PDB file of C-alpha atoms in Angstrom:
ATOM      1  CA  GLU A 791      15.957 -30.725 -51.899  1.00  0.00           C
ATOM      2  CA  ASP A 792      14.017 -27.349 -51.850  1.00  0.00           C
ATOM      3  CA  GLN A 793      16.066 -24.465 -53.153  1.00  0.00           C
ATOM      4  CA  VAL A 794      15.601 -20.662 -52.981  1.00  0.00           C
ATOM      5  CA  THR A 795      17.703 -17.893 -54.564  1.00  0.00           C
ATOM      6  CA  GLN A 796      17.213 -13.971 -54.326  1.00  0.00           C
ATOM      7  CA  SER A 797      18.549 -11.215 -56.230  1.00  0.00           C
ATOM      8  CA  PRO A 798      19.669  -8.837 -55.910  1.00  0.00           C
ATOM      9  CA  GLU A 799      21.687  -9.452 -52.684  1.00  0.00           C
ATOM     10  CA  ALA A 800      21.320  -5.573 -51.962  1.00  0.00           C
ATOM     11  CA  LEU A 801      19.444  -2.712 -53.672  1.00  0.00           C
ATOM     12  CA  ARG A 802      19.741   1.013 -53.121  1.00  0.00           C
ATOM     13  CA  LEU A 803      17.014   3.137 -54.589  1.00  0.00           C
ATOM     14  CA  GLN A 804      15.810   6.857 -54.018  1.00  0.00           C
ATOM     15  CA  GLU A 805      12.619   7.521 -52.539  1.00  0.00           C
ATOM     16  CA  GLY A 806       9.697   7.242 -55.089  1.00  0.00           C
ATOM     17  CA  GLU A 807      12.067   4.935 -57.700  1.00  0.00           C
ATOM     18  CA  SER A 808      10.070   1.619 -58.138  1.00  0.00           C
ATOM     19  CA  SER A 809      11.810  -1.528 -58.568  1.00  0.00           C
ATOM     20  CA  SER A 810      11.506  -5.138 -58.526  1.00  0.00           C
ATOM     21  CA  LEU A 811      13.197  -8.140 -56.173  1.00  0.00           C
ATOM     22  CA  ASN A 812      13.239 -11.439 -57.597  1.00  0.00           C
ATOM     23  CA  CYS A 813      12.960 -14.967 -56.024  1.00  0.00           C
ATOM     24  CA  SER A 814      13.959 -18.295 -57.940  1.00  0.00           C
ATOM     25  CA  TYR A 815      12.821 -21.356 -56.426  1.00  0.00           C
ATOM     26  CA  THR A 816      12.948 -24.997 -57.022  1.00  0.00           C
ATOM     27  CA  VAL A 817      10.496 -27.276 -54.809  1.00  0.00           C
ATOM     28  CA  SER A 818       8.538 -30.679 -55.135  1.00  0.00           C
ATOM     29  CA  GLY A 819       4.932 -30.083 -55.082  1.00  0.00           C
ATOM     30  CA  LEU A 820       4.724 -26.159 -53.815  1.00  0.00           C
ATOM     31  CA  ARG A 821       2.467 -25.879 -51.254  1.00  0.00           C
ATOM     32  CA  GLY A 822       3.239 -21.980 -50.519  1.00  0.00           C
ATOM     33  CA  LEU A 823       5.612 -19.273 -51.139  1.00  0.00           C
ATOM     34  CA  PHE A 824       5.979 -16.571 -48.663  1.00  0.00           C
ATOM     35  CA  TRP A 825       7.573 -13.123 -48.349  1.00  0.00           C
ATOM     36  CA  TYR A 826       8.900 -11.631 -44.965  1.00  0.00           C
ATOM     37  CA  ARG A 827      10.314  -8.533 -43.984  1.00  0.00           C
ATOM     38  CA  GLN A 828      13.079  -8.414 -41.390  1.00  0.00           C
ATOM     39  CA  ASP A 829      14.307  -4.978 -39.924  1.00  0.00           C
ATOM     40  CA  PRO A 830      17.546  -4.914 -37.642  1.00  0.00           C
ATOM     41  CA  GLY A 831      17.539  -6.893 -34.630  1.00  0.00           C
ATOM     42  CA  LYS A 832      13.958  -8.327 -34.888  1.00  0.00           C
ATOM     43  CA  GLY A 833      12.418 -11.657 -36.430  1.00  0.00           C
ATOM     44  CA  PRO A 834      11.254 -11.814 -39.948  1.00  0.00           C
ATOM     45  CA  GLU A 835       7.577 -10.471 -40.169  1.00  0.00           C
ATOM     46  CA  PHE A 836       5.261 -12.150 -42.538  1.00  0.00           C
ATOM     47  CA  LEU A 837       3.979 -10.138 -45.632  1.00  0.00           C
ATOM     48  CA  PHE A 838       2.219 -12.608 -48.195  1.00  0.00           C
ATOM     49  CA  THR A 839       1.513 -16.105 -49.036  1.00  0.00           C
ATOM     50  CA  LEU A 840       1.164 -17.215 -52.810  1.00  0.00           C
ATOM     51  CA  TYR A 841      -0.139 -20.508 -53.877  1.00  0.00           C
ATOM     52  CA  SER A 842      -0.359 -20.925 -57.386  1.00  0.00           C
ATOM     53  CA  ALA A 843       1.184 -19.624 -60.735  1.00  0.00           C
ATOM     54  CA  GLY A 844      -0.309 -16.315 -61.757  1.00  0.00           C
ATOM     55  CA  GLU A 845      -1.616 -15.229 -58.289  1.00  0.00           C
ATOM     56  CA  GLU A 846      -0.965 -11.841 -56.933  1.00  0.00           C
ATOM     57  CA  LYS A 847      -0.902 -10.133 -53.719  1.00  0.00           C
ATOM     58  CA  GLU A 848      -0.811  -6.401 -52.224  1.00  0.00           C
ATOM     59  CA  LYS A 849      -0.299  -4.688 -49.438  1.00  0.00           C
ATOM     60  CA  GLU A 850       0.326  -0.936 -49.776  1.00  0.00           C
ATOM     61  CA  ARG A 851       3.519  -0.002 -51.748  1.00  0.00           C
ATOM     62  CA  LEU A 852       4.349  -3.711 -52.184  1.00  0.00           C
ATOM     63  CA  LYS A 853       3.119  -6.482 -54.768  1.00  0.00           C
ATOM     64  CA  ALA A 854       3.993 -10.015 -54.857  1.00  0.00           C
ATOM     65  CA  THR A 855       3.275 -12.118 -58.121  1.00  0.00           C
ATOM     66  CA  LEU A 856       4.331 -16.121 -58.645  1.00  0.00           C
ATOM     67  CA  THR A 857       5.495 -17.721 -61.697  1.00  0.00           C
ATOM     68  CA  LYS A 858       6.067 -21.662 -61.987  1.00  0.00           C
ATOM     69  CA  LYS A 859       9.793 -21.035 -61.119  1.00  0.00           C
ATOM     70  CA  GLU A 860       9.860 -17.420 -59.721  1.00  0.00           C
ATOM     71  CA  SER A 861       8.125 -14.726 -57.629  1.00  0.00           C
ATOM     72  CA  PHE A 862       8.607 -10.816 -57.389  1.00  0.00           C
ATOM     73  CA  LEU A 863       8.003  -8.545 -55.159  1.00  0.00           C
ATOM     74  CA  HIS A 864       7.096  -5.346 -56.948  1.00  0.00           C
ATOM     75  CA  ILE A 865       7.949  -1.662 -54.755  1.00  0.00           C
ATOM     76  CA  THR A 866       6.287   0.890 -56.060  1.00  0.00           C
ATOM     77  CA  ALA A 867       7.299   4.422 -55.416  1.00  0.00           C
ATOM     78  CA  PRO A 868       9.382   3.190 -52.179  1.00  0.00           C
ATOM     79  CA  LYS A 869       9.692   5.235 -48.806  1.00  0.00           C
ATOM     80  CA  PRO A 870      12.724   5.447 -46.553  1.00  0.00           C
ATOM     81  CA  GLU A 871      10.590   3.228 -44.058  1.00  0.00           C
ATOM     82  CA  ASP A 872      10.444   0.353 -46.831  1.00  0.00           C
ATOM     83  CA  SER A 873      13.999  -0.082 -46.021  1.00  0.00           C
ATOM     84  CA  ALA A 874      14.700  -3.697 -44.604  1.00  0.00           C
ATOM     85  CA  THR A 875      15.961  -7.224 -45.547  1.00  0.00           C
ATOM     86  CA  TYR A 876      13.316  -8.901 -47.582  1.00  0.00           C
ATOM     87  CA  LEU A 877      12.985 -12.668 -47.672  1.00  0.00           C
ATOM     88  CA  CYS A 878      11.413 -15.284 -49.617  1.00  0.00           C
ATOM     89  CA  ALA A 879      10.648 -19.014 -48.569  1.00  0.00           C
ATOM     90  CA  VAL A 880       9.182 -21.994 -49.830  1.00  0.00           C
ATOM     91  CA  GLN A 881       7.129 -24.725 -48.389  1.00  0.00           C
ATOM     92  CA  GLY A 882       6.897 -27.886 -50.359  1.00  0.00           C
ATOM     93  CA  GLY A 883       6.074 -31.649 -50.379  1.00  0.00           C
ATOM     94  CA  SER A 884       4.445 -33.300 -47.053  1.00  0.00           C
ATOM     95  CA  ASN A 885       6.037 -31.397 -44.410  1.00  0.00           C
ATOM     96  CA  TYR A 886       5.586 -27.583 -43.443  1.00  0.00           C
ATOM     97  CA  LYS A 887       9.196 -26.629 -43.049  1.00  0.00           C
ATOM     98  CA  LEU A 888      10.029 -23.341 -44.833  1.00  0.00           C
ATOM     99  CA  THR A 889      13.362 -23.096 -46.716  1.00  0.00           C
ATOM    100  CA  PHE A 890      14.539 -19.453 -47.206  1.00  0.00           C
ATOM    101  CA  GLY A 891      16.588 -17.577 -49.860  1.00  0.00           C
ATOM    102  CA  LYS A 892      19.311 -15.370 -48.220  1.00  0.00           C
ATOM    103  CA  GLY A 893      17.313 -12.435 -48.659  1.00  0.00           C
ATOM    104  CA  THR A 894      17.746  -8.920 -50.120  1.00  0.00           C
ATOM    105  CA  LEU A 895      18.786  -5.796 -48.507  1.00  0.00           C
ATOM    106  CA  LEU A 896      16.688  -3.026 -49.698  1.00  0.00           C
ATOM    107  CA  THR A 897      17.797   0.576 -48.912  1.00  0.00           C
ATOM    108  CA  VAL A 898      15.645   3.495 -49.738  1.00  0.00           C
ATOM    109  CA  ASN A 899      17.272   6.984 -49.487  1.00  0.00           C
ATOM    110  CA  PRO A 900      15.128  10.321 -48.718  1.00  0.00           C
TER     111      PRO A 900
ATOM    112  CA  ASP B 893       0.142 -11.803 -24.168  1.00  0.00           C
ATOM    113  CA  ALA B 894      -0.534 -13.770 -27.687  1.00  0.00           C
ATOM    114  CA  GLY B 895       2.035 -14.698 -30.070  1.00  0.00           C
ATOM    115  CA  ILE B 896       5.724 -16.485 -29.650  1.00  0.00           C
ATOM    116  CA  THR B 897       8.444 -15.608 -27.259  1.00  0.00           C
ATOM    117  CA  GLN B 898      11.918 -16.346 -26.855  1.00  0.00           C
ATOM    118  CA  SER B 899      14.163 -16.246 -24.040  1.00  0.00           C
ATOM    119  CA  PRO B 900      16.629 -14.948 -23.363  1.00  0.00           C
ATOM    120  CA  ARG B 901      17.181 -12.166 -25.641  1.00  0.00           C
ATOM    121  CA  TYR B 902      20.751 -11.959 -25.220  1.00  0.00           C
ATOM    122  CA  LYS B 903      23.390 -14.811 -24.011  1.00  0.00           C
ATOM    123  CA  ILE B 904      27.079 -14.984 -23.587  1.00  0.00           C
ATOM    124  CA  THR B 905      28.368 -18.444 -22.622  1.00  0.00           C
ATOM    125  CA  GLU B 906      31.527 -20.286 -22.675  1.00  0.00           C
ATOM    126  CA  THR B 907      32.893 -23.019 -25.199  1.00  0.00           C
ATOM    127  CA  GLY B 908      31.780 -26.406 -23.956  1.00  0.00           C
ATOM    128  CA  ARG B 909      29.130 -25.332 -21.463  1.00  0.00           C
ATOM    129  CA  GLN B 910      25.409 -26.336 -21.941  1.00  0.00           C
ATOM    130  CA  VAL B 911      23.008 -23.776 -23.022  1.00  0.00           C
ATOM    131  CA  THR B 912      18.829 -23.746 -23.589  1.00  0.00           C
ATOM    132  CA  LEU B 913      17.000 -21.511 -25.326  1.00  0.00           C
ATOM    133  CA  MET B 914      13.334 -21.210 -24.797  1.00  0.00           C
ATOM    134  CA  CYS B 915      10.768 -20.741 -27.136  1.00  0.00           C
ATOM    135  CA  HIS B 916       6.622 -20.511 -26.201  1.00  0.00           C
ATOM    136  CA  GLN B 917       3.941 -19.674 -28.454  1.00  0.00           C
ATOM    137  CA  THR B 918       0.262 -19.104 -27.260  1.00  0.00           C
ATOM    138  CA  TRP B 919      -1.558 -19.896 -30.536  1.00  0.00           C
ATOM    139  CA  SER B 920      -1.467 -23.922 -29.888  1.00  0.00           C
ATOM    140  CA  HIS B 921       0.188 -23.874 -33.392  1.00  0.00           C
ATOM    141  CA  SER B 922       0.912 -27.984 -34.552  1.00  0.00           C
ATOM    142  CA  TYR B 923       4.193 -27.006 -36.010  1.00  0.00           C
ATOM    143  CA  MET B 924       7.342 -25.168 -34.397  1.00  0.00           C
ATOM    144  CA  PHE B 925      10.814 -24.201 -35.811  1.00  0.00           C
ATOM    145  CA  TRP B 926      14.241 -23.347 -34.724  1.00  0.00           C
ATOM    146  CA  TYR B 927      16.435 -21.692 -37.190  1.00  0.00           C
ATOM    147  CA  ARG B 928      19.746 -19.715 -36.959  1.00  0.00           C
ATOM    148  CA  GLN B 929      20.475 -16.990 -38.935  1.00  0.00           C
ATOM    149  CA  ASP B 930      24.047 -15.954 -40.090  1.00  0.00           C
ATOM    150  CA  LEU B 931      26.022 -13.670 -42.439  1.00  0.00           C
ATOM    151  CA  GLY B 932      26.257 -15.247 -45.745  1.00  0.00           C
ATOM    152  CA  HIS B 933      23.991 -18.123 -44.929  1.00  0.00           C
ATOM    153  CA  GLY B 934      20.461 -16.324 -44.151  1.00  0.00           C
ATOM    154  CA  LEU B 935      18.039 -18.600 -42.116  1.00  0.00           C
ATOM    155  CA  ARG B 936      18.921 -22.066 -41.845  1.00  0.00           C
ATOM    156  CA  LEU B 937      16.661 -24.851 -40.313  1.00  0.00           C
ATOM    157  CA  ILE B 938      18.129 -26.527 -37.126  1.00  0.00           C
ATOM    158  CA  TYR B 939      15.040 -28.619 -35.944  1.00  0.00           C
ATOM    159  CA  TYR B 940      11.608 -28.652 -36.451  1.00  0.00           C
ATOM    160  CA  SER B 941       8.376 -30.550 -34.659  1.00  0.00           C
ATOM    161  CA  ALA B 942       4.918 -31.601 -36.054  1.00  0.00           C
ATOM    162  CA  ALA B 943       3.316 -31.860 -32.595  1.00  0.00           C
ATOM    163  CA  ALA B 944       4.129 -32.642 -29.390  1.00  0.00           C
ATOM    164  CA  ASP B 945       6.637 -35.350 -28.811  1.00  0.00           C
ATOM    165  CA  ILE B 946       7.248 -35.373 -32.610  1.00  0.00           C
ATOM    166  CA  THR B 947      10.625 -33.945 -33.811  1.00  0.00           C
ATOM    167  CA  ASP B 948      12.803 -34.092 -36.873  1.00  0.00           C
ATOM    168  CA  LYS B 949      16.152 -32.830 -37.929  1.00  0.00           C
ATOM    169  CA  GLY B 950      16.503 -29.548 -40.309  1.00  0.00           C
ATOM    170  CA  GLU B 951      19.412 -28.654 -42.362  1.00  0.00           C
ATOM    171  CA  VAL B 952      22.026 -28.002 -39.663  1.00  0.00           C
ATOM    172  CA  PRO B 953      20.956 -30.300 -36.551  1.00  0.00           C
ATOM    173  CA  ASP B 954      24.632 -31.218 -35.264  1.00  0.00           C
ATOM    174  CA  GLY B 955      25.264 -30.127 -31.778  1.00  0.00           C
ATOM    175  CA  TYR B 956      21.725 -29.494 -30.931  1.00  0.00           C
ATOM    176  CA  VAL B 957      18.984 -30.908 -29.050  1.00  0.00           C
ATOM    177  CA  VAL B 958      15.105 -30.213 -28.743  1.00  0.00           C
ATOM    178  CA  SER B 959      12.112 -31.682 -27.116  1.00  0.00           C
ATOM    179  CA  ARG B 960       8.572 -30.656 -27.046  1.00  0.00           C
ATOM    180  CA  SER B 961       6.585 -32.319 -24.199  1.00  0.00           C
ATOM    181  CA  LYS B 962       3.827 -29.559 -24.597  1.00  0.00           C
ATOM    182  CA  THR B 963       2.517 -28.079 -27.626  1.00  0.00           C
ATOM    183  CA  GLU B 964       3.199 -24.756 -26.306  1.00  0.00           C
ATOM    184  CA  ASN B 965       6.906 -25.086 -25.736  1.00  0.00           C
ATOM    185  CA  PHE B 966       9.958 -25.930 -27.779  1.00  0.00           C
ATOM    186  CA  PRO B 967      13.342 -25.537 -26.165  1.00  0.00           C
ATOM    187  CA  LEU B 968      16.630 -25.753 -28.070  1.00  0.00           C
ATOM    188  CA  THR B 969      19.726 -26.909 -26.154  1.00  0.00           C
ATOM    189  CA  LEU B 970      23.329 -26.524 -27.129  1.00  0.00           C
ATOM    190  CA  GLU B 971      24.852 -29.721 -25.383  1.00  0.00           C
ATOM    191  CA  SER B 972      28.604 -28.465 -25.282  1.00  0.00           C
ATOM    192  CA  ALA B 973      28.463 -25.107 -26.880  1.00  0.00           C
ATOM    193  CA  THR B 974      31.511 -23.860 -29.733  1.00  0.00           C
ATOM    194  CA  ARG B 975      32.175 -20.796 -31.296  1.00  0.00           C
ATOM    195  CA  SER B 976      30.758 -22.105 -34.494  1.00  0.00           C
ATOM    196  CA  GLN B 977      27.413 -21.992 -32.676  1.00  0.00           C
ATOM    197  CA  THR B 978      27.603 -17.903 -32.114  1.00  0.00           C
ATOM    198  CA  SER B 979      24.415 -16.830 -33.964  1.00  0.00           C
ATOM    199  CA  VAL B 980      20.942 -15.345 -33.927  1.00  0.00           C
ATOM    200  CA  TYR B 981      18.662 -18.008 -33.249  1.00  0.00           C
ATOM    201  CA  PHE B 982      15.019 -17.919 -34.334  1.00  0.00           C
ATOM    202  CA  CYS B 983      11.971 -19.704 -33.260  1.00  0.00           C
ATOM    203  CA  ALA B 984       8.617 -19.951 -35.239  1.00  0.00           C
ATOM    204  CA  SER B 985       5.607 -21.504 -35.014  1.00  0.00           C
ATOM    205  CA  SER B 986       2.864 -22.224 -37.816  1.00  0.00           C
ATOM    206  CA  ALA B 987      -0.581 -23.937 -37.969  1.00  0.00           C
ATOM    207  CA  ARG B 988      -1.330 -27.367 -39.579  1.00  0.00           C
ATOM    208  CA  THR B 989      -4.116 -26.608 -42.465  1.00  0.00           C
ATOM    209  CA  GLY B 990      -4.385 -28.473 -45.734  1.00  0.00           C
ATOM    210  CA  GLY B 991      -2.343 -26.118 -47.934  1.00  0.00           C
ATOM    211  CA  GLY B 992       0.861 -23.688 -47.299  1.00  0.00           C
ATOM    212  CA  THR B 993       0.982 -21.973 -44.095  1.00  0.00           C
ATOM    213  CA  GLU B 994       2.815 -19.265 -42.767  1.00  0.00           C
ATOM    214  CA  ALA B 995       5.197 -19.272 -39.994  1.00  0.00           C
ATOM    215  CA  PHE B 996       5.393 -16.598 -37.325  1.00  0.00           C
ATOM    216  CA  PHE B 997       8.547 -15.676 -35.722  1.00  0.00           C
ATOM    217  CA  GLY B 998       9.933 -14.825 -32.445  1.00  0.00           C
ATOM    218  CA  GLN B 999      12.350 -11.713 -31.653  1.00  0.00           C
ATOM    219  CA  GLY B1000      15.148 -13.996 -31.648  1.00  0.00           C
ATOM    220  CA  THR B1001      18.057 -14.938 -29.371  1.00  0.00           C
ATOM    221  CA  ARG B1002      21.460 -13.384 -30.020  1.00  0.00           C
ATOM    222  CA  LEU B1003      23.869 -16.054 -28.754  1.00  0.00           C
ATOM    223  CA  THR B1004      27.848 -15.364 -28.337  1.00  0.00           C
ATOM    224  CA  VAL B1005      29.994 -18.188 -27.515  1.00  0.00           C
ATOM    225  CA  VAL B1006      33.375 -16.983 -26.222  1.00  0.00           C
TER     226      VAL B1006
END
């Protein structure tokens, strides 16, 4: 059974203070690892897909990396508008369902 | 408008009543999913569908029924609502490709069972 564990559960940063979120996973035959952002009262918003170890993707202040056991979402010089819950999910095997972690609640103070 | 829409956005119902949550997508995606999101549990898969008339159970299917007679619609029915089904429900869809494919989510339905 696919499993995803995210840490920390919550992270509070000052504006401009860079940090990383962790996503550890176990999956049989990784098809893709996904990062989403979720704002309060809204559905998850897709950010990145990573397919294989060593891959990196960037978008503005966010960079996602992937190893065989975990993924990191690096946030460089965050701004208050980066405050949200960040979700990690994996897709593996022969079906297309996504298994999610419980998320990391990021708060960036001005 | 293109995308995935859920209705209603908010629903309050009584214990024992039947409730149907609607989901419609305009991308002609093959796969559709229903998740529930609860504090402390994150997003948990209820049911998913690979195509019209093909559905399968997820992690927490008990008390729910789905159907998919058309590619674009994937309604979720609570046959006899219970308080434990109070939650935020998200519908999602994804295309069928050879590799990993991201899912796109609707805005959610907040369901309260009293």
